[in-house]
Short mmCIF file of C-alpha atoms in Angstrom, two decimals:
data_model
loop_
_atom_site.label_atom_id
_atom_site.label_comp_id
_atom_site.label_asym_id
_atom_site.label_seq_id
_atom_site.Cartn_x
_atom_site.Cartn_y
_atom_site.Cartn_z
CA MET A 1 1.35 -45.33 -40.20
CA ASN A 2 -1.18 -48.13 -40.84
CA THR A 3 -3.42 -48.53 -43.84
CA GLU A 4 -6.74 -50.31 -44.37
CA LEU A 5 -7.89 -51.11 -47.94
CA ARG A 6 -11.50 -51.41 -49.06
CA GLU A 7 -12.93 -52.01 -52.53
CA ASP A 8 -14.30 -48.50 -53.02
CA ALA A 9 -11.65 -46.43 -51.21
CA MET A 10 -8.47 -46.39 -49.15
CA TYR A 11 -8.12 -44.79 -45.70
CA ILE A 12 -4.75 -43.74 -44.33
CA LEU A 13 -4.90 -43.69 -40.55
CA GLN A 14 -2.72 -41.46 -38.39
CA ASN A 15 -1.85 -41.70 -34.68
CA ILE A 16 -3.46 -45.12 -34.21
CA THR A 17 -1.86 -48.22 -32.76
CA LYS A 18 -2.06 -51.68 -34.21
CA ALA A 19 -4.01 -52.85 -31.17
CA GLU A 20 -6.60 -50.14 -31.76
CA LEU A 21 -6.84 -51.10 -35.43
CA ASN A 22 -7.31 -54.77 -34.59
CA ALA A 23 -9.99 -53.90 -32.05
CA TYR A 24 -11.77 -51.80 -34.62
CA ALA A 25 -11.62 -54.59 -37.17
CA ALA A 26 -13.05 -57.02 -34.63
CA ASN A 27 -15.82 -54.67 -33.58
CA SER A 28 -16.91 -52.28 -36.28
CA THR A 29 -19.44 -50.59 -34.00
CA ALA A 30 -16.83 -49.44 -31.47
CA LYS A 31 -17.86 -45.82 -31.01
CA ALA A 32 -14.61 -44.38 -29.73
CA LEU A 33 -12.52 -45.89 -32.52
CA ASN A 34 -15.08 -44.92 -35.12
CA GLU A 35 -14.85 -41.28 -34.00
CA ARG A 36 -11.06 -41.56 -34.06
CA ILE A 37 -11.20 -42.69 -37.69
CA LYS A 38 -13.42 -39.73 -38.58
CA LYS A 39 -11.02 -37.34 -36.85
CA ASP A 40 -7.66 -38.65 -38.06
CA GLY A 41 -8.64 -40.44 -41.28
CA VAL A 42 -7.96 -39.02 -44.75
CA TYR A 43 -10.19 -40.16 -47.61
CA ILE A 44 -8.52 -40.96 -50.96
CA GLU A 45 -10.50 -42.23 -53.92
CA LYS A 46 -9.89 -45.70 -55.25
CA GLY A 47 -7.00 -45.95 -57.68
CA ASN A 48 -5.49 -42.55 -56.84
CA ALA A 49 -2.06 -43.86 -55.89
CA ASP A 50 -0.37 -40.50 -56.59
CA ALA A 51 -2.53 -38.77 -53.99
CA ALA A 52 -1.68 -41.44 -51.44
CA ALA A 53 2.03 -41.11 -52.16
CA THR A 54 1.90 -37.30 -51.97
CA PHE A 55 0.04 -37.40 -48.66
CA THR A 56 2.53 -39.86 -47.21
CA LYS A 57 5.50 -37.72 -48.29
CA THR A 58 3.94 -34.53 -46.91
CA GLN A 59 3.20 -36.09 -43.55
CA GLY A 60 6.78 -37.35 -43.34
CA THR A 61 8.09 -33.84 -43.93
CA LEU A 62 5.74 -32.38 -41.32
CA SER A 63 6.75 -34.94 -38.72
CA LYS A 64 10.39 -33.97 -39.13
CA ASN A 65 9.53 -30.35 -38.37
CA THR A 66 7.35 -30.92 -35.31
CA ASN A 67 10.09 -29.49 -33.08
CA SER A 68 10.56 -26.34 -35.11
CA ASN A 69 9.72 -22.96 -33.54
CA ASP A 70 7.83 -19.96 -34.87
CA TYR A 71 9.18 -16.50 -34.12
CA VAL A 72 7.38 -13.17 -33.89
CA SER A 73 9.35 -9.94 -33.99
CA ILE A 74 8.19 -7.17 -31.65
CA SER A 75 9.65 -3.70 -32.02
CA ASN A 76 11.21 -1.86 -29.08
CA GLU A 77 8.52 0.80 -29.37
CA ALA A 78 5.79 -1.80 -29.04
CA MET A 79 7.48 -3.35 -26.02
CA GLU A 80 7.78 0.04 -24.31
CA LEU A 81 4.14 0.80 -25.07
CA SER A 82 3.06 -2.54 -23.61
CA LYS A 83 5.14 -1.90 -20.50
CA SER A 84 3.76 1.62 -20.01
CA GLU A 85 0.19 0.37 -20.33
CA LYS A 86 0.75 -2.05 -17.44
CA GLU A 87 2.16 0.65 -15.11
CA PRO A 88 -0.39 2.63 -13.07
CA ASN A 89 -0.69 6.38 -13.56
CA ILE A 90 1.41 8.72 -11.44
CA GLU A 91 -0.83 10.31 -8.81
CA PHE A 92 -0.14 13.72 -7.28
CA SER A 93 -2.11 16.65 -5.90
CA LEU A 94 -2.50 19.69 -8.13
CA THR A 95 -3.46 23.13 -6.81
CA LYS A 96 -3.76 26.23 -8.95
CA ILE A 97 -2.07 29.13 -7.12
CA GLY A 98 -2.13 31.77 -9.82
CA GLU A 99 -2.26 32.45 -13.52
CA ASN A 100 -0.43 29.55 -15.17
CA ARG A 101 1.03 28.61 -11.75
CA PHE A 102 0.45 25.33 -9.95
CA ARG A 103 1.59 23.55 -6.81
CA ILE A 104 2.26 19.82 -7.18
CA GLY A 105 2.37 17.58 -4.11
CA PHE A 106 3.56 13.99 -3.66
CA ALA A 107 2.15 12.46 -0.47
CA ASN A 108 3.03 8.99 -1.74
CA SER A 109 6.73 8.11 -1.87
CA ALA A 110 6.20 5.47 -4.55
CA MET A 111 4.52 8.00 -6.83
CA LEU A 112 7.38 10.47 -6.41
CA HIS A 113 9.96 7.83 -7.27
CA ARG A 114 7.89 6.81 -10.28
CA ALA A 115 7.79 10.42 -11.48
CA VAL A 116 11.55 10.77 -11.02
CA LYS A 117 12.11 7.57 -12.98
CA GLN A 118 9.78 8.74 -15.76
CA GLY A 119 11.54 12.11 -15.92
CA PHE A 120 8.50 14.27 -16.60
CA LEU A 121 4.96 15.11 -15.55
CA GLU A 122 1.94 16.25 -17.48
CA ILE A 123 -0.16 19.18 -16.26
CA GLU A 124 -3.25 20.06 -18.26
CA GLY A 125 -1.78 18.49 -21.34
CA LYS A 126 1.59 20.26 -20.98
CA GLN A 127 4.78 18.40 -20.18
CA VAL A 128 7.00 19.39 -17.27
CA GLU A 129 10.52 18.05 -17.58
CA LEU A 130 12.21 16.93 -14.38
CA THR A 131 15.88 17.78 -14.76
CA ASP A 132 18.57 16.03 -12.75
CA ASP A 133 18.71 18.96 -10.30
CA ILE A 134 14.94 18.87 -9.81
CA LYS A 135 15.02 15.11 -9.30
CA SER A 136 17.79 15.50 -6.72
CA GLU A 137 15.83 18.11 -4.75
CA LEU A 138 12.64 16.05 -4.85
CA LEU A 139 14.42 12.95 -3.58
CA SER A 140 16.22 14.97 -0.91
CA SER A 141 12.89 16.30 0.41
CA GLU A 142 11.44 12.79 0.37
CA ARG A 143 14.40 11.48 2.39
CA GLU A 144 13.87 14.24 4.95
CA ILE A 145 10.21 13.24 5.35
CA THR A 146 11.28 9.62 5.81
CA ARG A 147 13.86 10.69 8.42
CA ARG A 148 11.26 12.64 10.41
CA ARG A 149 8.85 9.73 10.36
CA GLU A 150 11.56 7.31 11.46
CA ILE A 151 12.41 9.57 14.42
CA ILE A 152 8.78 9.65 15.53
CA GLY A 153 8.50 5.90 15.02
CA MET A 154 11.58 5.40 17.20
CA LYS A 155 10.16 7.66 19.93
CA ASN A 156 6.88 5.74 19.92
CA MET A 157 8.75 2.45 20.20
CA MET A 158 10.87 3.76 23.10
CA MET A 159 7.75 5.00 24.94
CA GLN A 160 6.13 1.59 24.49
CA MET A 161 9.25 -0.17 25.79
CA ALA A 162 9.38 2.19 28.79
CA ALA A 163 5.74 1.40 29.60
CA GLN A 164 6.45 -2.33 29.39
CA ASN A 165 9.48 -1.90 31.67
CA ARG A 166 7.35 0.00 34.21
CA GLN A 167 4.78 -2.78 34.14
CA THR A 168 7.46 -5.44 34.71
CA SER A 169 9.11 -3.39 37.45
CA ASP A 170 5.80 -2.80 39.24
CA ALA A 171 4.96 -6.50 39.07
CA MET A 172 8.33 -7.45 40.59
CA ALA A 173 8.00 -4.78 43.29
CA ALA A 174 4.51 -6.03 44.17
CA GLU A 175 5.75 -9.62 44.41
CA ASN A 176 8.67 -8.60 46.65
CA ALA A 177 6.36 -6.53 48.85
CA LYS A 178 3.98 -9.46 49.19
CA MET A 179 6.81 -11.81 50.19
CA SER A 180 8.04 -9.36 52.81
CA ARG A 181 4.51 -8.88 54.09
CA VAL A 182 3.70 -12.58 54.51
CA MET A 183 7.02 -13.25 56.25
CA LYS A 184 6.22 -10.52 58.76
CA THR A 185 2.72 -11.94 59.16
CA ALA A 186 4.18 -15.38 59.90
CA SER A 187 6.51 -13.86 62.48
CA ARG A 188 3.66 -11.99 64.16
CA ILE A 189 1.54 -15.15 64.34
CA MET A 190 4.46 -17.12 65.82
CA HIS A 191 4.84 -14.50 68.55
CA GLY A 192 1.15 -14.58 69.41
CA ARG A 193 0.41 -11.18 67.91
CA LYS A 194 -2.97 -10.18 66.54
CA VAL A 195 -3.29 -10.76 62.78
CA SER A 196 -6.24 -9.81 60.60
CA PRO A 197 -8.14 -12.50 58.67
CA ALA A 198 -6.92 -10.95 55.41
CA ASP A 199 -3.28 -11.26 56.53
CA GLU A 200 -3.81 -14.87 57.59
CA LYS A 201 -5.46 -15.72 54.29
CA GLU A 202 -2.60 -14.15 52.35
CA LEU A 203 -0.01 -16.15 54.29
CA MET A 204 -1.96 -19.39 53.93
CA GLU A 205 -2.28 -18.93 50.15
CA PHE A 206 1.37 -17.98 49.81
CA ASN A 207 2.81 -20.88 51.84
CA HIS A 208 0.47 -23.23 53.68
CA GLU A 209 3.24 -25.08 55.54
CA LEU A 210 4.67 -21.82 56.87
CA TYR A 211 1.19 -20.82 58.00
CA GLU A 212 0.72 -24.09 59.93
CA MET A 213 4.09 -23.71 61.64
CA ALA A 214 3.24 -20.16 62.64
CA LYS A 215 -0.12 -21.24 64.12
CA ILE A 216 1.55 -23.98 66.19
CA ALA A 217 4.11 -21.54 67.54
CA ALA A 218 1.36 -19.04 68.33
CA THR A 219 -0.17 -21.34 70.94
CA LEU A 220 3.00 -21.00 73.01
CA GLU A 221 2.87 -17.20 72.95
CA LYS A 222 -0.76 -16.55 73.85
CA ALA A 223 -0.03 -15.86 77.51
CA ARG A 224 2.39 -13.06 76.68
CA LYS A 225 -0.04 -11.10 74.55
CA ASN A 226 -0.93 -7.55 75.74
CA LYS A 227 -3.09 -4.59 74.69
CA LYS A 228 -0.21 -2.56 73.32
CA ASP A 229 0.70 -5.37 70.96
CA ASP A 230 -2.90 -5.54 69.77
CA GLU A 231 -2.90 -1.85 68.84
CA GLU A 232 0.34 -2.24 66.91
CA ASP A 233 -0.98 -5.34 65.14
CA GLU A 234 -4.14 -3.54 64.09
CA LYS A 235 -2.05 -0.73 62.63
CA ILE A 236 0.06 -3.22 60.68
CA SER A 237 -3.04 -4.99 59.37
CA ARG A 238 -4.48 -1.69 58.14
CA GLU A 239 -1.25 -0.94 56.31
CA ASN A 240 -1.28 -4.41 54.76
CA ASP A 241 -4.87 -3.92 53.61
CA ALA A 242 -3.93 -0.65 51.96
CA ALA A 243 -0.94 -2.28 50.25
CA ARG A 244 -3.08 -5.11 48.92
CA ASP A 245 -5.71 -2.68 47.66
CA TYR A 246 -3.04 -0.76 45.76
CA GLU A 247 -1.56 -3.93 44.27
CA ASN A 248 -4.98 -5.15 43.14
CA THR A 249 -5.94 -1.85 41.56
CA PRO A 250 -5.65 -2.13 37.74
CA LYS A 251 -2.82 -0.03 36.36
CA ASP A 252 -2.88 1.70 33.01
CA TYR A 253 0.42 1.22 31.20
CA SER A 254 -0.81 2.36 27.82
CA VAL A 255 0.96 5.21 26.06
CA GLU A 256 -0.41 7.78 23.65
CA PRO A 257 1.71 7.49 20.50
CA ILE A 258 2.96 10.62 18.78
CA GLU A 259 0.92 11.11 15.65
CA MET A 260 2.80 10.77 12.40
CA PRO A 261 3.05 14.11 10.56
CA LYS A 262 1.08 14.41 7.36
CA LEU A 263 3.75 15.70 5.03
CA GLU A 264 4.31 15.77 1.31
CA THR A 265 7.07 16.72 -1.08
CA ASP A 266 5.89 19.56 -3.26
CA MET A 267 7.03 22.05 -5.89
CA GLU A 268 5.70 24.99 -7.84
CA VAL A 269 5.35 24.90 -11.62
CA SER A 270 4.71 27.93 -13.80
CA PHE A 271 4.12 28.03 -17.55
CA ASP A 272 5.18 30.58 -20.12
CA GLY A 273 3.28 29.28 -23.08
CA ASP A 274 4.27 25.62 -23.29
CA THR A 275 7.54 26.19 -21.45
CA ALA A 276 7.48 25.04 -17.82
CA SER A 277 9.72 26.15 -14.98
CA VAL A 278 9.96 24.50 -11.56
CA SER A 279 10.68 26.27 -8.26
CA GLU A 280 10.05 26.12 -4.49
CA ILE A 281 10.79 22.43 -4.06
CA GLY A 282 10.30 21.47 -0.41
CA ILE A 283 8.10 19.90 2.27
CA SER A 284 4.59 20.97 3.26
CA ASP A 285 1.98 19.87 5.78
CA ILE A 286 -1.09 18.22 4.29
CA GLU A 287 -4.27 19.95 5.46
#
């Protein structure tokens, strides 16, 4: 702590370095340091040495306790209240099915588990206690719904995989058929047989070198060509055209998934005055 003495008063400066003090002394109009003095300075009248000593002692005590902690005690009830306020309300469907009789439905698994954890429900201001047996039945019904949905999900996945396998199998079969077709086309060309422009184009695109070899060999077989061969070649070309048309026709490999059932865990609640009784715990379709 540094001090600066003047004739009419004494200022005790806190949190200021010697360099800052020297700069202030050299330049009394320094705005930043002047504001620092106003903020951290303490004014003590001239001659009041006791006040200066008291202030110094107090500040020393405070500095020793700067690392001390303050504690606030919060009751368990307050903590539970704060926790409950942060949790969303339990949502369920409520249908009146008679005098003082209701059907409660849980379409949301998370809500059912929250109700089981809470241990009770409120219906029109009346509390319905969920005993251990009731909780067990509710959870059992919820597990059954989950099981049914998992089965349908597995079936949908298997149908999708089967469709993908069919697509892959068809693609491989088409490629093998094309290879067999172009090899036969090459052989027919080599033996001077009649080949359609579509067959020639397919061979040329598949393997240009094989096509050139077949054309060279064909020149040696021209003399042996006859009408019967032409008829057979035309038949083969028609079959090849039909095969190509089938291969180029878009295929639909999509599958229609099985719709997930709309189910909920439900139970009936009846009141005799303020006393509630639970029955008919099970699974129902949601309309």
